[in-house]
mmCIF file of C-alpha atoms and ligand atoms in Angstrom:
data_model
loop_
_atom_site.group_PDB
_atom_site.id
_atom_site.type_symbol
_atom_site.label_atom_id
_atom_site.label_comp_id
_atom_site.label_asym_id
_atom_site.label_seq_id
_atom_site.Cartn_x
_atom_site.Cartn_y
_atom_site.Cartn_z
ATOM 1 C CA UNK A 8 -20.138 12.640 -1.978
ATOM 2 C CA UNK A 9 -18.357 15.958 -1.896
ATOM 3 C CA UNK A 10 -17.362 17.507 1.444
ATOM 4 C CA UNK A 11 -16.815 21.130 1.552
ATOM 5 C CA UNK A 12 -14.030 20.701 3.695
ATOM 6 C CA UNK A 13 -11.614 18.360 3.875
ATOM 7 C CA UNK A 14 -10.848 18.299 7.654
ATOM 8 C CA UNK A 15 -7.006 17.580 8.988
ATOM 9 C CA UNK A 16 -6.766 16.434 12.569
ATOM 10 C CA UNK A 17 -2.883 16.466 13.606
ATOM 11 C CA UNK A 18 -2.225 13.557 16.383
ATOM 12 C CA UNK A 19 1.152 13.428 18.233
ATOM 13 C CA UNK A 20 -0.520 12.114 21.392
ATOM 14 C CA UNK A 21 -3.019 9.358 21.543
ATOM 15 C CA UNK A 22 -3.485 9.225 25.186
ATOM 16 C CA UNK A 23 -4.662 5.643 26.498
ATOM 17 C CA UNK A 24 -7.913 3.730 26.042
ATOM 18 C CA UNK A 25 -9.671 5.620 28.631
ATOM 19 C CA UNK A 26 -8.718 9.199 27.896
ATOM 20 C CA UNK A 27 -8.280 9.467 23.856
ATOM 21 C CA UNK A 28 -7.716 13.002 22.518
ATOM 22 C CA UNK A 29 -10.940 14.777 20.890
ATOM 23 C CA UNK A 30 -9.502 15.138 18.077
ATOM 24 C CA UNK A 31 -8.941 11.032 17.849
ATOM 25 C CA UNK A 32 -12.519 10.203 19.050
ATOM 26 C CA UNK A 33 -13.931 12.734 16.047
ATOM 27 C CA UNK A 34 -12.506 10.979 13.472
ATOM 28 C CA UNK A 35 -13.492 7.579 15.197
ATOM 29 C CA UNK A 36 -16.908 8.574 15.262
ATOM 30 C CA UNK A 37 -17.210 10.025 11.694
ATOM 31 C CA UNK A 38 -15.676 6.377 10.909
ATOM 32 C CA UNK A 39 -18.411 4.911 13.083
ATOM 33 C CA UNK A 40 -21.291 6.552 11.535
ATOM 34 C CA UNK A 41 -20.435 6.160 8.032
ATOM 35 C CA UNK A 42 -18.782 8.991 6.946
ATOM 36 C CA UNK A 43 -14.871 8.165 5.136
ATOM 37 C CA UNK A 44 -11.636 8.933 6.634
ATOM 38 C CA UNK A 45 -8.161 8.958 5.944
ATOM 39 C CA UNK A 46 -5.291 7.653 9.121
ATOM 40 C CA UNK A 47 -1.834 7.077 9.083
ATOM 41 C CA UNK A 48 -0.597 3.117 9.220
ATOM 42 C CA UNK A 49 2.810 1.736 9.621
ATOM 43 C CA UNK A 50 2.859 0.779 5.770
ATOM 44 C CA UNK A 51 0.672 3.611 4.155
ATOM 45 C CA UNK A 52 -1.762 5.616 4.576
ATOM 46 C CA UNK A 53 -5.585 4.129 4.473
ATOM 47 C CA UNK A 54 -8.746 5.122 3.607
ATOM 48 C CA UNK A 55 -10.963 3.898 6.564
ATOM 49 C CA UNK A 56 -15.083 3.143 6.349
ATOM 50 C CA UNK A 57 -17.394 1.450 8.954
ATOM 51 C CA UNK A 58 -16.486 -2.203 7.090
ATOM 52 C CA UNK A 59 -20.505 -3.265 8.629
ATOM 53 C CA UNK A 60 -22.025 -0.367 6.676
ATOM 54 C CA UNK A 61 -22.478 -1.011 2.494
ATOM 55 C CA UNK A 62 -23.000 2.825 1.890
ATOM 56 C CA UNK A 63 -19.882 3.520 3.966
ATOM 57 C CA UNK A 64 -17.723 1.373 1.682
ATOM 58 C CA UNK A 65 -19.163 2.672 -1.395
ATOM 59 C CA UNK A 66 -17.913 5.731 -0.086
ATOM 60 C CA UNK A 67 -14.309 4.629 -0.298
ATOM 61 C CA UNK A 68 -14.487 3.621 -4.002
ATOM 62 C CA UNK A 69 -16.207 6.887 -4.753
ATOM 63 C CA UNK A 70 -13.760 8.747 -3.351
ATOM 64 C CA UNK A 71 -10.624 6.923 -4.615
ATOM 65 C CA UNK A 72 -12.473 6.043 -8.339
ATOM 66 C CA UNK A 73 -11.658 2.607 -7.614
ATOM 67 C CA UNK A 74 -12.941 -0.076 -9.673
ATOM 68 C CA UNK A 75 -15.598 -1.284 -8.022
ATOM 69 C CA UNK A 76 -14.335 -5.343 -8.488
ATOM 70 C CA UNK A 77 -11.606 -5.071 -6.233
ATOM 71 C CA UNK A 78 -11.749 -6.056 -2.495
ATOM 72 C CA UNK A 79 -10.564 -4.084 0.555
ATOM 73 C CA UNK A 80 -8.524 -5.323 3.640
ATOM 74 C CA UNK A 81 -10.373 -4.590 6.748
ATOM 75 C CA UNK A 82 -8.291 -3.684 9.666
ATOM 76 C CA UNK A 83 -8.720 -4.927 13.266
ATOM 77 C CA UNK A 84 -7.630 -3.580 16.965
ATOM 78 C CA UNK A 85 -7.451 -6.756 18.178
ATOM 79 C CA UNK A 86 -7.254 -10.427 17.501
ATOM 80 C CA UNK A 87 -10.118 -10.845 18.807
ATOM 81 C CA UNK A 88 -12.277 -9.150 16.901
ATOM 82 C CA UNK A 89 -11.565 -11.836 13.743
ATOM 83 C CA UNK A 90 -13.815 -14.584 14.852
ATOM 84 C CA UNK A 91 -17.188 -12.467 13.470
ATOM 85 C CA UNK A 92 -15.449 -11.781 10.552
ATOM 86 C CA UNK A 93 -13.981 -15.224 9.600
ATOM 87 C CA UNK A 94 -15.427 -18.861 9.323
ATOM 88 C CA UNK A 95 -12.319 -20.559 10.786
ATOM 89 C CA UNK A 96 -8.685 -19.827 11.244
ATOM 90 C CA UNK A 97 -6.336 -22.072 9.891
ATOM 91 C CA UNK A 98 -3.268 -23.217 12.302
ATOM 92 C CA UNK A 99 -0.398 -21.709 9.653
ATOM 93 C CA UNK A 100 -2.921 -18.185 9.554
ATOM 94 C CA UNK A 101 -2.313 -18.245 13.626
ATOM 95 C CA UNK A 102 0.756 -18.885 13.665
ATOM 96 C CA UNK A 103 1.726 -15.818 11.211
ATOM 97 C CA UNK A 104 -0.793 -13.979 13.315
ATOM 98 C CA UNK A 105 1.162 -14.515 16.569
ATOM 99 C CA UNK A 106 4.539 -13.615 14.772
ATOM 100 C CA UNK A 107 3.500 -10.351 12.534
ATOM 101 C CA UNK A 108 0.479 -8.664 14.254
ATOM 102 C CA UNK A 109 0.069 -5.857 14.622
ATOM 103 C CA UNK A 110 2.162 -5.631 11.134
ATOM 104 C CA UNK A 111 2.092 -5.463 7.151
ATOM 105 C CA UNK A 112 0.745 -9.066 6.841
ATOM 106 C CA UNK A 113 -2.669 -9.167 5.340
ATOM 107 C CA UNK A 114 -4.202 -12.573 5.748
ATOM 108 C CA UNK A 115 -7.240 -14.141 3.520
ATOM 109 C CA UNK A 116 -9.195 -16.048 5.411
ATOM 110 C CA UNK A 117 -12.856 -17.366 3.888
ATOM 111 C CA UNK A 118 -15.177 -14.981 4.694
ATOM 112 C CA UNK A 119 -18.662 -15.007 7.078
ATOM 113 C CA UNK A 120 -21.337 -12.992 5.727
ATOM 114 C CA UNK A 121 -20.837 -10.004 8.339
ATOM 115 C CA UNK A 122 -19.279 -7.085 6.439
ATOM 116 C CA UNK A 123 -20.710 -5.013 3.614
ATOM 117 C CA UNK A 124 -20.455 -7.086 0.637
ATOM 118 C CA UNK A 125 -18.823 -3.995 -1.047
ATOM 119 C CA UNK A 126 -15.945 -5.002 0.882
ATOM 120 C CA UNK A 127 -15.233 -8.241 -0.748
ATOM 121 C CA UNK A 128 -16.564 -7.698 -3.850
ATOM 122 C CA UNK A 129 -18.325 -10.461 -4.375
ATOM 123 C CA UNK A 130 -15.403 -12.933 -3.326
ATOM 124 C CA UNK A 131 -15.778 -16.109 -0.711
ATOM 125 C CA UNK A 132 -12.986 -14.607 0.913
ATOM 126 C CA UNK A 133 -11.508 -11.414 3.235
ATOM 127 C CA UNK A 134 -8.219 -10.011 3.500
ATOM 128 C CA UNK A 135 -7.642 -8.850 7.255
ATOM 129 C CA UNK A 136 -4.802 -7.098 9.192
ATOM 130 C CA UNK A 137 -3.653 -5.451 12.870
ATOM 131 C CA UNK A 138 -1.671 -2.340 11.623
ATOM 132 C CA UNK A 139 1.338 -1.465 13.577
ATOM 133 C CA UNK A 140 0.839 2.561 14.710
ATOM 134 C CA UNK A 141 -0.587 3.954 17.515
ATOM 135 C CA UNK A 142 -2.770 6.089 15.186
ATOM 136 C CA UNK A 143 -4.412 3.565 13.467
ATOM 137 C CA UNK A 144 -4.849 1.230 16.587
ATOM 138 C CA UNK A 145 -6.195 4.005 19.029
ATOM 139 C CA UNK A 146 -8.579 5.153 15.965
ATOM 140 C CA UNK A 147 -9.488 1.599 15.098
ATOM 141 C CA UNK A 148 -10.275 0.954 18.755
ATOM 142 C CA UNK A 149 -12.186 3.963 19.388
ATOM 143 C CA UNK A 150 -14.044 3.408 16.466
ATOM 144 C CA UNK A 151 -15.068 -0.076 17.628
ATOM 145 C CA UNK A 152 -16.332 -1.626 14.083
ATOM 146 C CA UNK A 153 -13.845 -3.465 11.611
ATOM 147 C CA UNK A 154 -12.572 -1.098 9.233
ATOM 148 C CA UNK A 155 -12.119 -1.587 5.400
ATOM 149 C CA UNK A 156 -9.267 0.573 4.237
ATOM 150 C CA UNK A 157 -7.514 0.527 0.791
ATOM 151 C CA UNK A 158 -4.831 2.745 0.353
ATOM 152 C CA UNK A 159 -5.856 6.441 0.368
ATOM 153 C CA UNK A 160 -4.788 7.848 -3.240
ATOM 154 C CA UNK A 161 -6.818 8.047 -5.847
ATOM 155 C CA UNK A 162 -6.788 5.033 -7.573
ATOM 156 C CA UNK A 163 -3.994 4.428 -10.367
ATOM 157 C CA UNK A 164 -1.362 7.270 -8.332
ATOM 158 C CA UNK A 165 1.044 6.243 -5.883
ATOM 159 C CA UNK A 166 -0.079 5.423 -2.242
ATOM 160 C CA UNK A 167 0.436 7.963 0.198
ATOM 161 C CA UNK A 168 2.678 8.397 2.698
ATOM 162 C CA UNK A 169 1.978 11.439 4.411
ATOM 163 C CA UNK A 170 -1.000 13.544 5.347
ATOM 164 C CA UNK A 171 -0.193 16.020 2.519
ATOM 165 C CA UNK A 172 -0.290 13.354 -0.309
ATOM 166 C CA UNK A 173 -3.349 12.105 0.997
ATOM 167 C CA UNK A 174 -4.541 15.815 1.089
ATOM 168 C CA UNK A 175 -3.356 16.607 -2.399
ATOM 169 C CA UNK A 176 -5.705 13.376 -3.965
ATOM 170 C CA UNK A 177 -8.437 13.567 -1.855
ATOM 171 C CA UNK A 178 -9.408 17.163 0.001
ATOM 172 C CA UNK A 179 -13.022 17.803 -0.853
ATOM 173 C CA UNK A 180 -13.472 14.038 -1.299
ATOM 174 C CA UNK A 181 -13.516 12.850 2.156
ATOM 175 C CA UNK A 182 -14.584 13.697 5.816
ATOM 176 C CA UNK A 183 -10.912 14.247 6.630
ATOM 177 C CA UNK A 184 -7.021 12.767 7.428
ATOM 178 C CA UNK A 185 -5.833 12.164 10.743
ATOM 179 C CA UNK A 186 -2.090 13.428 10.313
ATOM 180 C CA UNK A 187 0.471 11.076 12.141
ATOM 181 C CA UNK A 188 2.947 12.381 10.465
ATOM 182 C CA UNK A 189 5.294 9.889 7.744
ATOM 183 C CA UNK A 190 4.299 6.598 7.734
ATOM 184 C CA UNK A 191 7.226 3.838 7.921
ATOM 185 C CA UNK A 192 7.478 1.059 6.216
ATOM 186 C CA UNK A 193 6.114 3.183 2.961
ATOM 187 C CA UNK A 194 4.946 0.324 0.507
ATOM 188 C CA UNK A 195 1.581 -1.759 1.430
ATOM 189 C CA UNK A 196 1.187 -4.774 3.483
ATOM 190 C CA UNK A 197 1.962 -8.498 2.191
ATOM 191 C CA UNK A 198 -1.126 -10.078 0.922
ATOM 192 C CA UNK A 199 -0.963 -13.834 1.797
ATOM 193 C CA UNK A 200 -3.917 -16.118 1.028
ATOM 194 C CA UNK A 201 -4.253 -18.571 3.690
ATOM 195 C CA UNK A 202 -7.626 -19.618 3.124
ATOM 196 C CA UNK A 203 -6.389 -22.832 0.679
ATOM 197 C CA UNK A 204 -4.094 -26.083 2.011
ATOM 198 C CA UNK A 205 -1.088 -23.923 1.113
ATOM 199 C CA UNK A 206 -0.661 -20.610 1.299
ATOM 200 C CA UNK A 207 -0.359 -18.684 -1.589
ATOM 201 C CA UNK A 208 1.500 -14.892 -1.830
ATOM 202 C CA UNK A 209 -0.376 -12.196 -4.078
ATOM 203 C CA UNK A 210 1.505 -9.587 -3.361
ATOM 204 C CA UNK A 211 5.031 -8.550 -1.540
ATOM 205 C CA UNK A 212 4.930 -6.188 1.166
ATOM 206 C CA UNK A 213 6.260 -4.843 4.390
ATOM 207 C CA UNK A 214 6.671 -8.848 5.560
ATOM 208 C CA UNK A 215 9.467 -10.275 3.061
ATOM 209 C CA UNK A 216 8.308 -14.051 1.691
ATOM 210 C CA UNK A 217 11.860 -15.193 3.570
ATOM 211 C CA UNK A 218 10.307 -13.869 6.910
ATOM 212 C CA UNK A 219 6.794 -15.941 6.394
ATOM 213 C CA UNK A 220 8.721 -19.207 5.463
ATOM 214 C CA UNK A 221 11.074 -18.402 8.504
ATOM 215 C CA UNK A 222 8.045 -19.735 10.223
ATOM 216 C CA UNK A 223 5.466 -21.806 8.646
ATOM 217 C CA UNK A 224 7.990 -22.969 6.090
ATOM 218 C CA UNK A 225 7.673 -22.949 2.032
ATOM 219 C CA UNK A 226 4.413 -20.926 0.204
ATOM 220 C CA UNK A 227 3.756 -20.457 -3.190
ATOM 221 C CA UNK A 228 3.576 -17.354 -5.042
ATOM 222 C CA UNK A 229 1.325 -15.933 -7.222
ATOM 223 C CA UNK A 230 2.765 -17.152 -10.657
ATOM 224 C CA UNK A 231 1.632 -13.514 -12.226
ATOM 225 C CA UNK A 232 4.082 -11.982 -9.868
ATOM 226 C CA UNK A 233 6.583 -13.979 -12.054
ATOM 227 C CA UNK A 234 5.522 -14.446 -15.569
ATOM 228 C CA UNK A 235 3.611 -11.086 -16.412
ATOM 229 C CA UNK A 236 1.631 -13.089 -18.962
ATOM 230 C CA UNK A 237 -0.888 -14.529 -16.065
ATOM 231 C CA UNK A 238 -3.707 -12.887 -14.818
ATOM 232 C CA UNK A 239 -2.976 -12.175 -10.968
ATOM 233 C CA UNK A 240 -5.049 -13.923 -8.386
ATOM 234 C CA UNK A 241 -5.712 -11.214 -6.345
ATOM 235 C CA UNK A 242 -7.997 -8.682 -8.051
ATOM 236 C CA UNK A 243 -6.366 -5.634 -6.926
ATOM 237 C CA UNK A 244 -2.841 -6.774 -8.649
ATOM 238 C CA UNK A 245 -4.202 -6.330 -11.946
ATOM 239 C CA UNK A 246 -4.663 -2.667 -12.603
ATOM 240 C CA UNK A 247 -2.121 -0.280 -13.400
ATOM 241 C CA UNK A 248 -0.765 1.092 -10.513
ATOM 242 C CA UNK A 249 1.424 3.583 -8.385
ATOM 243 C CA UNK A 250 1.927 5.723 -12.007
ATOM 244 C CA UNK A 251 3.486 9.087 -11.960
ATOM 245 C CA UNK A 252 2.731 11.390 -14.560
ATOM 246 C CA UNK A 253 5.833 11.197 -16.443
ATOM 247 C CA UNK A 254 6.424 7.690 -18.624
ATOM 248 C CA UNK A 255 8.947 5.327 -16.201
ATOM 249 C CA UNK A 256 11.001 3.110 -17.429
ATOM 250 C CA UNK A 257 13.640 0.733 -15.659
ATOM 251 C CA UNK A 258 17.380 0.326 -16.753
ATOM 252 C CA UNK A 259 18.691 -3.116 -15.733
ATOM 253 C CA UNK A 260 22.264 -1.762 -16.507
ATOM 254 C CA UNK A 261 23.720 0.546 -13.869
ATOM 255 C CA UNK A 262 26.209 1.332 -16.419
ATOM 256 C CA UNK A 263 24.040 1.941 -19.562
ATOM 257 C CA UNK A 264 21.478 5.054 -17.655
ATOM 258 C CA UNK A 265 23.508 7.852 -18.504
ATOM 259 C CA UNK A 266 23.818 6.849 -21.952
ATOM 260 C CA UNK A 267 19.646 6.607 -21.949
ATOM 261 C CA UNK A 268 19.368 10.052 -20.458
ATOM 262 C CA UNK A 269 21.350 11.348 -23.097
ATOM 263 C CA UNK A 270 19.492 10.100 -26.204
ATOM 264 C CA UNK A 271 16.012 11.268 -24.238
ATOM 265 C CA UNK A 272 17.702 15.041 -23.585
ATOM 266 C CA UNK A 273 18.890 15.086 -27.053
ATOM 267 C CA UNK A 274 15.071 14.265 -27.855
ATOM 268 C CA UNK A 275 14.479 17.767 -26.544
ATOM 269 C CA UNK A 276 12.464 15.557 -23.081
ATOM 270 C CA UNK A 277 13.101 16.705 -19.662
ATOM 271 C CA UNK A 278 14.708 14.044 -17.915
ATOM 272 C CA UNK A 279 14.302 12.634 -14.485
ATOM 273 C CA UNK A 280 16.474 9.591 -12.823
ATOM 274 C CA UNK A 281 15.203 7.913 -9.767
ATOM 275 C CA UNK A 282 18.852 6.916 -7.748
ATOM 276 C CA UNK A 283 20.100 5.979 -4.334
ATOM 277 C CA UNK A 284 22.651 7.973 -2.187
ATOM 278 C CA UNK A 285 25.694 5.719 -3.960
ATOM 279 C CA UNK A 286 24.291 6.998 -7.685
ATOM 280 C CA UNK A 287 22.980 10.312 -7.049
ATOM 281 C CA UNK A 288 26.525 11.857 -8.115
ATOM 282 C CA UNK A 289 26.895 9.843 -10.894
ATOM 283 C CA UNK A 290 24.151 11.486 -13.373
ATOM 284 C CA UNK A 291 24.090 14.185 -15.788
ATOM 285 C CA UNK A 292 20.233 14.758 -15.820
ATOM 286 C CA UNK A 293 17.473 17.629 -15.347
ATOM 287 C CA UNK A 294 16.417 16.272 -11.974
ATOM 288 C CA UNK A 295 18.440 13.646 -9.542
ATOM 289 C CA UNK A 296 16.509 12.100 -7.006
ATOM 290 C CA UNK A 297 17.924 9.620 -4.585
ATOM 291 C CA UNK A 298 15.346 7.450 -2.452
ATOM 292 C CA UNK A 299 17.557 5.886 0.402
ATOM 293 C CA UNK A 300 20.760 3.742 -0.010
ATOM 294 C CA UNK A 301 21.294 0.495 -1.573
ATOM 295 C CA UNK A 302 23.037 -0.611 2.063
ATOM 296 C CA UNK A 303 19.532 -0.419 3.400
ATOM 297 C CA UNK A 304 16.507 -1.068 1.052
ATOM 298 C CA UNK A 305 14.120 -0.512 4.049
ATOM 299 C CA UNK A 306 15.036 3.199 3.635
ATOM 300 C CA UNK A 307 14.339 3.389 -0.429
ATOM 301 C CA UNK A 308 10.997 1.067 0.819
ATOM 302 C CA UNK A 309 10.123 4.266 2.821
ATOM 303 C CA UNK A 310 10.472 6.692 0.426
ATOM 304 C CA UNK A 311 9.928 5.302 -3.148
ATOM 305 C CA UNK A 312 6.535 6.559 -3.434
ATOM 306 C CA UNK A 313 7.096 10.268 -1.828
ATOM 307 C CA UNK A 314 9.814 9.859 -4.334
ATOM 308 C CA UNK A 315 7.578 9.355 -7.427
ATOM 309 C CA UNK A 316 5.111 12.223 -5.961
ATOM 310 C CA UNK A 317 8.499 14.907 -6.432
ATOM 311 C CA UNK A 318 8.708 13.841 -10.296
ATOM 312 C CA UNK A 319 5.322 14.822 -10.849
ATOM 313 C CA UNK A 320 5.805 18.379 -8.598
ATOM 314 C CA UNK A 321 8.844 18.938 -11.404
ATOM 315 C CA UNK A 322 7.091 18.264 -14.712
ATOM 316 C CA UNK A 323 9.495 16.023 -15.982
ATOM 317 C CA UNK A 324 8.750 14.016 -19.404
ATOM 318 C CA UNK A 325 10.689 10.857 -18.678
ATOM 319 C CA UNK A 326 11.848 9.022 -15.295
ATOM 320 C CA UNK A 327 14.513 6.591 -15.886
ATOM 321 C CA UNK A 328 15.126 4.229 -12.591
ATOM 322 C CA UNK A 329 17.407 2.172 -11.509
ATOM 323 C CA UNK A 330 16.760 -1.589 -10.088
ATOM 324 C CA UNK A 331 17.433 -3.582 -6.960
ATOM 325 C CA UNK A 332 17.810 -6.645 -5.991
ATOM 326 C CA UNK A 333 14.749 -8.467 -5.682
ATOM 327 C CA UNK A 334 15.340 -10.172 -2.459
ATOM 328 C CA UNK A 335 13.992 -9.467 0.926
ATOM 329 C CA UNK A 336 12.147 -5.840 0.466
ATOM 330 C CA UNK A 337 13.499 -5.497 -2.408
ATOM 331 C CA UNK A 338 10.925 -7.973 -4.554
ATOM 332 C CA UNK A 339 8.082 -5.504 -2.731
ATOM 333 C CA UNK A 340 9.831 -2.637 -4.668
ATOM 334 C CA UNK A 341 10.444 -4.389 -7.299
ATOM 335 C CA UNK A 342 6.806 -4.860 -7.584
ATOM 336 C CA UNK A 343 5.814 -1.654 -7.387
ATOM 337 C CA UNK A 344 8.584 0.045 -9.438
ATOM 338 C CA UNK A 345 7.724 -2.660 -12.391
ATOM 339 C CA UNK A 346 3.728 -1.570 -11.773
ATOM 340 C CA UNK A 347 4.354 2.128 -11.877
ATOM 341 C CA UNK A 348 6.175 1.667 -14.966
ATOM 342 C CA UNK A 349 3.337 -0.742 -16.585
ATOM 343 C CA UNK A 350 6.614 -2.899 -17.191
ATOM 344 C CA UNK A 351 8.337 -1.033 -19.459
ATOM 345 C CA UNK A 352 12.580 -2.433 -18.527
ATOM 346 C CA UNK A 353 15.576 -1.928 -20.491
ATOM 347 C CA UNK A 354 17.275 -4.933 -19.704
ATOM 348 C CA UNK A 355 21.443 -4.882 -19.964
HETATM 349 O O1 TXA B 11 -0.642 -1.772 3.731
HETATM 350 C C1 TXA B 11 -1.749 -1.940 3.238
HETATM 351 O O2 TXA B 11 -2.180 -3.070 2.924
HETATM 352 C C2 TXA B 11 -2.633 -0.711 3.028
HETATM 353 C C3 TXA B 11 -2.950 -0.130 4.402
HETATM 354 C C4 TXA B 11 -3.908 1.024 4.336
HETATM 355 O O3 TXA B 11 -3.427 -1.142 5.243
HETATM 356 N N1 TXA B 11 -3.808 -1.047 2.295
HETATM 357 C C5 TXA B 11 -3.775 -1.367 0.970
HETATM 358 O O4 TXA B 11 -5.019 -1.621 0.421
HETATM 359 O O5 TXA B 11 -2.758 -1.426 0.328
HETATM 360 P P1 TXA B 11 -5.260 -1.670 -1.158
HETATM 361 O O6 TXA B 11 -6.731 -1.739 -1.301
HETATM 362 O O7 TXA B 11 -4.565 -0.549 -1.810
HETATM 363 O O8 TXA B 11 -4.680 -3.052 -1.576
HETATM 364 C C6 TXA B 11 -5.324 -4.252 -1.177
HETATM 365 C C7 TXA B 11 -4.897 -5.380 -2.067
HETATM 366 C C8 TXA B 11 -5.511 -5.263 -3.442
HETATM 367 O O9 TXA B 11 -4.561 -5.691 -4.393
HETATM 368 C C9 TXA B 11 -6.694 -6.247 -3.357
HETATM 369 O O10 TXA B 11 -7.064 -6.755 -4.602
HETATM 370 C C10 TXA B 11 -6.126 -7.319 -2.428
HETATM 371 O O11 TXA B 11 -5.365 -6.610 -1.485
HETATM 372 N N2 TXA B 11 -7.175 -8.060 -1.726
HETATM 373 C C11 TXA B 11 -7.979 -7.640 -0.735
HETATM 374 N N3 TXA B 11 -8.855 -8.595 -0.367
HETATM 375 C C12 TXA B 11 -8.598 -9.678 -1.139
HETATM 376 C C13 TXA B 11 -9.162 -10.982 -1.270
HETATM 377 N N4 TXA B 11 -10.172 -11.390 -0.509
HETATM 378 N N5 TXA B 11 -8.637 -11.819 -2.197
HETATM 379 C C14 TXA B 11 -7.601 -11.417 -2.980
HETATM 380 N N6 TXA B 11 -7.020 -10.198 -2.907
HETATM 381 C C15 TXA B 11 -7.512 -9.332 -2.014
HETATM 382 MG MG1 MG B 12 -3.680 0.657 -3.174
#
């Protein structure tokens, strides 16, 4: 579907359930009635169809070219609201609800045959989350149906974290983005598989692994999360992802990226190096950008992918990054720094 116009609703008030803003109950009721729509959450920002109606959910994979094997997390105002959706709730899934909903934990449960089967694509099982923002929970409320929503870029490009990123992939493709300003974690949602004996991580997120074992103890992860050699479990894991224009590549060796700039400059490239506020000083390039500090990693979570949207507003040829440590957040970035640059590392 093509819309003429891509509408923008800007929200800085939600109101309460029983006086929500026009502008809020328009895009619920577009949502409602089938049409797709784009709303800020505390991760990213989603893509948002009536998750009951099979020609709403095509509409998200039309609009976002995504492939049409890969499943979409349906979001929820309210625990409530996962008993239609689910055939039983295991006690470790309940007890990770009660500790990280509303939050970026999306939990698999095995599926009832309610939702579009779009949705699922043709798994057993469904990936389901509360988001954290008054936005999304007022919207997803007003809308009163479950509501798939994959990230809302087009598929392959980094997800977005503002209205205008959203905007700049989508306008004419959708009904319209309900602007909430920047979202806050920045990278997606943990996906956690608890529909087996032991849970099972697919993907790192806005929860860190260490939080989830804080409180249901040890879970396995996805051994194509370590050894790139394995197909991933989780559908969605196995496309190339989060890609700016320019070719990215990693350099293990803090020490070594100036050297690597140099060779691609004398190449005749235009060179870009992705840094924190410690580095940002220390390089010689065409373009310096630093995504948070190394003190904090929740701040370079937040704006890694805004981050990788600037190279491609520069036209630069070649982004060299550095690494973090791939503990707490840091394995979520990890992840999607390694994905956006299709694993190409120069190890020290
Ligand atoms: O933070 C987020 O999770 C954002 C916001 C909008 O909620 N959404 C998001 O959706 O990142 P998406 O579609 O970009 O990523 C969903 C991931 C994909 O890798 C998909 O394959 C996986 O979750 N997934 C969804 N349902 C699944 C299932 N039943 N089994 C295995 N993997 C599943
Ligand atoms: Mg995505």
């Amino acid at each position: 579907m093509s819309y003429k116009q891509t509408k923008i609703w800007t929200v800085d008030n939600v109101g309460s359930r029983s006086s929500r803003p026009p502008n809020i109950k328009e895009a619920a009721l577009l949502i409602k009635n089938g049409d797709v729509v784009a709303f800020p959450t505390e991760t990213v920002y989603g893509l948002g169809a009536n998750a009951l109606s099979e020609e709403a959910v095509q509409g998200i994979f039309t609009a976002k070219g995504r492939p049409s094997d890969n499943p979409l997390i349906v979001h929820i105002a309210a625990q409530n609201q996962l008993e239609d959706l689910v055939l039983d709730i295991p006690e470790k899934a309940k007890v990770l609800m009660n500790s990280f909903w509303p939050g970026p934990l999306t939990i698999i449960f095995r599926k009832k045959d309610t939702l579009a089967r779009a949705v699922t694509a043709g798994l057993e099982t469904v990936g389901v989350r509360i988001p954290n923002h008054p936005v999304a929970l007022a919207l997803l409320e007003e809308a009163g149906v479950p509501v798939a929503a994959p990230s809302a870029n087009l598929s392959g490009k980094p997800s977005p974290t503002t209205a205008k990123h959203v905007f700049d992939d989508l306008a004419g493709r959708i009904a319209g983005v309900v602007d909430g300003g920047v979202t806050g974690v920045g990278l997606e949602s943990t996906v956690l598989d608890c529909s087996q004996e032991r849970p099972i991580m697919y993907r790192p997120g806005g929860v860190t692994k260490e939080e989830i074992e804080a409180v249901i103890g040890c879970i396995d992860v996805d051994p194509a999360l370590v050894t790139k050699s394995q197909t991933p479990k989780s559908p969605g894991m196995k496309y190339t992802h989060y890609a700016p224009k320019a070719t990215l590549i990693l350099v293990e060796e803090l020490e070594d990226l100036q050297k690597h700039i140099d060779e691609a400059r004398a190449q005749g490239k235009k060179v870009g190096v992705l840094t924190t506020s410690e580095g940002s000083s220390n390089y010689q390039a065409d373009v310096v950008i630093s995504c948070g500090t190394r003190y904090d990693l929740s701040t370079v979570a937040a704006q890694l992918f805004g981050c990788l949207r600037d190279f491609d507003n520069q036209e630069i040829d070649l982004i060299l990054s550095e690494v973090f440590p791939e503990e707490g957040v840091g394995a979520a970035i990890m992840n999607r720094l390694n994905k956006a640059a299709g694993g190409h590392i120069i190890k020290g």
